[in-house]
XYZ file of C-alpha atoms in Angstrom:
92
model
C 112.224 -5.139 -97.385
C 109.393 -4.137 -99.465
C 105.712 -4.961 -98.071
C 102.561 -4.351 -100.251
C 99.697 -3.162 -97.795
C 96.133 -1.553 -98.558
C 94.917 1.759 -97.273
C 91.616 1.704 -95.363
C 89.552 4.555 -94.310
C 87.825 4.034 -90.586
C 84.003 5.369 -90.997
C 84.019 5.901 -87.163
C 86.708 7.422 -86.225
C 87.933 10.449 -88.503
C 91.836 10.909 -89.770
C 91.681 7.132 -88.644
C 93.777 4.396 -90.963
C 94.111 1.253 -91.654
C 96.977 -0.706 -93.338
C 96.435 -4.002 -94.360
C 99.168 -6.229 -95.413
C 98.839 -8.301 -98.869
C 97.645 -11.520 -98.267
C 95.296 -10.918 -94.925
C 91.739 -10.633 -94.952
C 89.588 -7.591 -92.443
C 87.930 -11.020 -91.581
C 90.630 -11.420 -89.856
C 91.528 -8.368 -87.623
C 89.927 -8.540 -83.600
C 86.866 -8.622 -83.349
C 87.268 -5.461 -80.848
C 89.677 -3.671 -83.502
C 86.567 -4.404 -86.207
C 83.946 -2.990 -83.737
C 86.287 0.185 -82.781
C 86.743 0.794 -86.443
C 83.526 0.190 -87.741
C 82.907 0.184 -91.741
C 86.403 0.379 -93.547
C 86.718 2.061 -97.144
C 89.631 0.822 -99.271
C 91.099 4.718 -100.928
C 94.995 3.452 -101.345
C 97.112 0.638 -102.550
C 100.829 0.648 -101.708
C 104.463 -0.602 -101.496
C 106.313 0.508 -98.852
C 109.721 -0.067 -98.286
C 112.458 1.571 -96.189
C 113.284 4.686 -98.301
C 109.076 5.178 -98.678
C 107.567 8.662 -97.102
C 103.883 8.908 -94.880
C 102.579 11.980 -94.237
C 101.543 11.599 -90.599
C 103.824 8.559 -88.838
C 106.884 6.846 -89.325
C 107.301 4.195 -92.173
C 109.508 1.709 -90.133
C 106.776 1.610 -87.463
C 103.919 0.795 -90.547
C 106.833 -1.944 -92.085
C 107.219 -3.296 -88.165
C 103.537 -3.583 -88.048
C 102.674 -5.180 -91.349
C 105.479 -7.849 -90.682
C 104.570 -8.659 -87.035
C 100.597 -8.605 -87.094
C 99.722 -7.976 -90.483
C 98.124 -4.041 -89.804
C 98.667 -0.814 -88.287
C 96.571 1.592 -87.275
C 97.105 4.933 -87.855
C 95.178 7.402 -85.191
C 94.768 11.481 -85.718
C 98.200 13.418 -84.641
C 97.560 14.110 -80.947
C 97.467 17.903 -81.309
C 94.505 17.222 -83.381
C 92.452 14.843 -80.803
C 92.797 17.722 -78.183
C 90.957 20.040 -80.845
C 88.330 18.143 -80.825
C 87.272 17.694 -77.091
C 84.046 19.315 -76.163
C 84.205 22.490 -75.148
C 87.038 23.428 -78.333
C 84.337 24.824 -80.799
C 84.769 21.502 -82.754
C 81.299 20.748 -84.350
C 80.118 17.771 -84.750
C-alpha cells in the first residue's frame, strides 16, 4: 500500500507533526486538533509505503493513520517532553 501524505509543521507545539493524507483538506481536521495545533507550515511531501523509514515513529502506525482518519500526529519523543518541564533549565 502506498499513501501520499504532506508534512506539516505545528507553530505551537515544537518537534510537533502533522501528516496529511492526499486528497483531505486542514479544513477538515477537529476543530480542537486545529486549535491545539495552531498555524501549520507545509516543509515535506511524501509517499510512504511499507518498506518507507521515519526518523522518530513507526511507519505502519503513520500508514494506519492516513488510511483510517486521514492524519497523524506526530508528538516530541517522550524523553524529550520531560526535558522540557519547568524546573529542567529548558528556556523558553
Amino acid at each position: 500500500m502506498k499513501i501520499k501524505c504532506e508534512v506539516y509543521r505545528c507553530s505551537r507545539k515544537a518537534d510537533t507533526y502533522l501528516y496529511l493524507g492526499a486528497g483531505k483538506r486542514l479544513e477538515e481536521l477537529p476543530d480542537g486538533l486545529k486549535s491545539l495545533l495552531g498555524d501549520l507550515t507545509q516543509f515535506l511531501n511524501l509517499e510512504l509505503n511499507e518498506s518507507s523509514k521515519l526518523a522518530q515513529v513507526k511507519t505502519s502506525e503513520v500508514l494506519t493513520a492516513l488510511g483510517d482518519q486521514g492524519y497523524f500526529l506526530q508528538m516530541p519523543p517522550a524523553d524529550l517532553l520531560k526535558s522540557q518541564t519547568p524546573g529542567s533549565g529548558y528556556i523558553q
